[in-house]
PDB file of C-alpha atoms in Angstrom:
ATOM      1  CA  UNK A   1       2.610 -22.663 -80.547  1.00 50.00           C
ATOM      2  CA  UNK A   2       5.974 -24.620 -81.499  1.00 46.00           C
ATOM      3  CA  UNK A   3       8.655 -26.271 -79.253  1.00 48.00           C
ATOM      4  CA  UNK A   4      10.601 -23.746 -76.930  1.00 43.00           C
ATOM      5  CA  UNK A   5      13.905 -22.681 -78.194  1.00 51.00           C
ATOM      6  CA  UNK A   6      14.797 -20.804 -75.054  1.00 56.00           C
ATOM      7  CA  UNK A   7      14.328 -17.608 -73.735  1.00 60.00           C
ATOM      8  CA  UNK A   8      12.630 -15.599 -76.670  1.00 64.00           C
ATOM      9  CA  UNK A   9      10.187 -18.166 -77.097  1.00 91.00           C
ATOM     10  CA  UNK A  10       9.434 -18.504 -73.226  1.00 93.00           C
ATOM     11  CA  UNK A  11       8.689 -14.959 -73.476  1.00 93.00           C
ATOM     12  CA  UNK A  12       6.801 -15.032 -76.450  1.00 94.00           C
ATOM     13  CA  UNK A  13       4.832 -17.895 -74.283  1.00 96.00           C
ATOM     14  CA  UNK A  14       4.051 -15.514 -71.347  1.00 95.00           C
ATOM     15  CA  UNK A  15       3.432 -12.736 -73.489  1.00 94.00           C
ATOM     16  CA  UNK A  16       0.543 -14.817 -75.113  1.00 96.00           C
ATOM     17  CA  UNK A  17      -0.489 -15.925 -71.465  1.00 97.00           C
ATOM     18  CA  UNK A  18      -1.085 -12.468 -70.718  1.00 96.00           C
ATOM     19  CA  UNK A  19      -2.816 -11.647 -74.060  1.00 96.00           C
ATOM     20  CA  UNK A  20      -4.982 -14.319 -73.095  1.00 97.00           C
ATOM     21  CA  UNK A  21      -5.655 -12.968 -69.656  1.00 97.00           C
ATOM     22  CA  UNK A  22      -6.245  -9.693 -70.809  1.00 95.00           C
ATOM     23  CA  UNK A  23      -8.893 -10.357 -73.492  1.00 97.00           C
ATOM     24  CA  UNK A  24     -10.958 -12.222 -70.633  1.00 96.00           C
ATOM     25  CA  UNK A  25     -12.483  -9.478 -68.526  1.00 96.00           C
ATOM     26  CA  UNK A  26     -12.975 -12.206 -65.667  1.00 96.00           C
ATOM     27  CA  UNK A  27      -9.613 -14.021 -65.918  1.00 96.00           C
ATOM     28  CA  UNK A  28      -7.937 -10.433 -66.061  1.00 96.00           C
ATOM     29  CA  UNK A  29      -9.803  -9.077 -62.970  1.00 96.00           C
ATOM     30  CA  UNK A  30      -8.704 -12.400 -60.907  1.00 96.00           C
ATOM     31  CA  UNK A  31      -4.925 -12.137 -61.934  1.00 96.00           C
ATOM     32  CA  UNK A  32      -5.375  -8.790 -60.745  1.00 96.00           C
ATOM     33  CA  UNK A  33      -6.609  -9.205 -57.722  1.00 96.00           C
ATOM     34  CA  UNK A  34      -4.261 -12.082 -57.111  1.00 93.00           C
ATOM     35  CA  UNK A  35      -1.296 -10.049 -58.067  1.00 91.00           C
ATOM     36  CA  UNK A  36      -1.941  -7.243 -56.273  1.00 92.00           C
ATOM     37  CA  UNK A  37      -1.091  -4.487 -59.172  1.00 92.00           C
ATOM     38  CA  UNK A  38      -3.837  -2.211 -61.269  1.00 93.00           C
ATOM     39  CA  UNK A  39      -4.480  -2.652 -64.571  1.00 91.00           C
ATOM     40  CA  UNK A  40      -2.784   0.311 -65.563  1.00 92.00           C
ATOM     41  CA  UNK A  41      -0.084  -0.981 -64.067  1.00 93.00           C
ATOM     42  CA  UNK A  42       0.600  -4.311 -66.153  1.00 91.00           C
ATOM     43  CA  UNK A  43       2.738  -2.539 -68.982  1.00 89.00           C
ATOM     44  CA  UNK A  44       4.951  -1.332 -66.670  1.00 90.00           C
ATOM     45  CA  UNK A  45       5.379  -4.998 -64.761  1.00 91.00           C
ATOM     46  CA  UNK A  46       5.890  -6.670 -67.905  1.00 88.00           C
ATOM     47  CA  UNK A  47       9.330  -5.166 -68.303  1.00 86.00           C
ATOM     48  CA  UNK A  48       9.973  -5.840 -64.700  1.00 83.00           C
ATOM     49  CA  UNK A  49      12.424  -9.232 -64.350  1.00 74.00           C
ATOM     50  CA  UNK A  50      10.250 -11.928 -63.046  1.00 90.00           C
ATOM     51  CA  UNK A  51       7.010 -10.925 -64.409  1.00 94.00           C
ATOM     52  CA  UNK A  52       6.433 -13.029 -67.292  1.00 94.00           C
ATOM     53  CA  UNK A  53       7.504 -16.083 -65.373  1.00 94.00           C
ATOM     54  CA  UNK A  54       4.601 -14.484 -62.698  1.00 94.00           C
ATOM     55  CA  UNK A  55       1.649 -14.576 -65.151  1.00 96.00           C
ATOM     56  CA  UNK A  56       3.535 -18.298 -65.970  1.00 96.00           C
ATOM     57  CA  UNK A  57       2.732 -19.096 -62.678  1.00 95.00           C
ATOM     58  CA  UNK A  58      -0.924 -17.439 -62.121  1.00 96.00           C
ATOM     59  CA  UNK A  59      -1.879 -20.313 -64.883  1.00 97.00           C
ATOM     60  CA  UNK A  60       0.238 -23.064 -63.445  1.00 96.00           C
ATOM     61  CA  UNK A  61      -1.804 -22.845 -59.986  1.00 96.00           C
ATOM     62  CA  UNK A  62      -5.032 -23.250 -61.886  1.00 96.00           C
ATOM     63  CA  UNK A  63      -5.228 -26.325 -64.078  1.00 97.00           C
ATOM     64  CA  UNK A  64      -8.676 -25.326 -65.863  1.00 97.00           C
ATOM     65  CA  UNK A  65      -7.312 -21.687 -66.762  1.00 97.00           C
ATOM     66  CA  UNK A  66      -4.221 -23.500 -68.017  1.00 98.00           C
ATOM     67  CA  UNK A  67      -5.921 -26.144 -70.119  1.00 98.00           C
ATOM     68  CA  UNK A  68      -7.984 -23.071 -71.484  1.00 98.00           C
ATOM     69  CA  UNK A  69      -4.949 -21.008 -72.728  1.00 98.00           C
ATOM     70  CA  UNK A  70      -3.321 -24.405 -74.028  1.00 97.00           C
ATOM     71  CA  UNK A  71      -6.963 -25.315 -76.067  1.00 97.00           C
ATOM     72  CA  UNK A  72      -7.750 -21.950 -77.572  1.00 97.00           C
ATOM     73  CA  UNK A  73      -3.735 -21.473 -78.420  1.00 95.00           C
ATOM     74  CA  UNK A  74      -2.802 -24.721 -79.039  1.00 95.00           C
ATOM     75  CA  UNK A  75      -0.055 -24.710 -76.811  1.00 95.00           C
ATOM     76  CA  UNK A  76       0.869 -28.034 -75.205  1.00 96.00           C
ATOM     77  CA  UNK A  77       0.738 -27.188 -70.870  1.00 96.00           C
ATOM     78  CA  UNK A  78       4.286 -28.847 -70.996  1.00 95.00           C
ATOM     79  CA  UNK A  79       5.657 -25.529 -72.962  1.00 96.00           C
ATOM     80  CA  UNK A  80       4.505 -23.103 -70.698  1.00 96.00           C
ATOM     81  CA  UNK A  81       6.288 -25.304 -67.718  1.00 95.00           C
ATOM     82  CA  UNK A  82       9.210 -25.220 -69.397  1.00 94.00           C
ATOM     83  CA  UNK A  83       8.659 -21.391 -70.551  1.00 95.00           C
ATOM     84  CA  UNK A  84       8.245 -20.696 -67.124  1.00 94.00           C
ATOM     85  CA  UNK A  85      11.295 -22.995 -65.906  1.00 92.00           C
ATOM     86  CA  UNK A  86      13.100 -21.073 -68.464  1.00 93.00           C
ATOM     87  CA  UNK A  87      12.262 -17.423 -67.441  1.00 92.00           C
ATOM     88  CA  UNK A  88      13.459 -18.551 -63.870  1.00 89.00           C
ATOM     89  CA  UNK A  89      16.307 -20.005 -64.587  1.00 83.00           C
ATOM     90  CA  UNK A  90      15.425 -23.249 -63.843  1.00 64.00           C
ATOM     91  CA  UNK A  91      14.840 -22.448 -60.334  1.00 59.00           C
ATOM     92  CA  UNK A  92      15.439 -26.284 -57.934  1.00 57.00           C
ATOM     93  CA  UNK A  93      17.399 -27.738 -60.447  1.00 55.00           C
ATOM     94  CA  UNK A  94      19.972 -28.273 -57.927  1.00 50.00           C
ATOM     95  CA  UNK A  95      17.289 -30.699 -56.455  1.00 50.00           C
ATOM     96  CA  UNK A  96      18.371 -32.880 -59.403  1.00 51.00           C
ATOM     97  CA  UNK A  97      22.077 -32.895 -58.643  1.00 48.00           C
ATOM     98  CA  UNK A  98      23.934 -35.749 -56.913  1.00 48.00           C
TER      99      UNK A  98
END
């Protein structure tokens, strides 16, 4: 996957993400569970604001599911940060401010 060029590519990011998690019947049944919502629910949730940058996250908090989705996509783990970053907002940045 190329270099992030804002917010259509972070999307395009998370929508890949949860490609990936979908086509794996284990990774899909864990994001579920850890998410809370039913799989015929996820179509739905993916229009909701905040989702993408959700399934973002599920991969974030699990560095061997993330280096997965980055090997078999050949995404770099730094894109789907700033994907995720993006889809937020940039949540903390303020943290950065002096």
């Amino acid at each position: 996957m190329s270099e992030d060029n804002g917010d259509t590519t972070s999307e395009a990011v998370a929508v890949s993400a949860l490609s990936w998690i979908a086509a794996d019947e284990k990774m899909l049944d864990r994001f579920l569970t850890l998410t809370g919502i039913e799989a015929g629910q996820v179509r739905q949730a993916a229009s909701e604001p905040g989702f993408l940058a959700g399934v973002l996250d599920f991969l974030l908090a699990h560095e061997p599911s993330l280096m997965a989705f980055c090997n078999e996509t050949e995404t770099d783990p730094e894109i789907v940060q700033r994907a995720r970053e993006t889809l937020l907002g940039n949540p903390g940045e303020e943290w950065f401010s002096i």
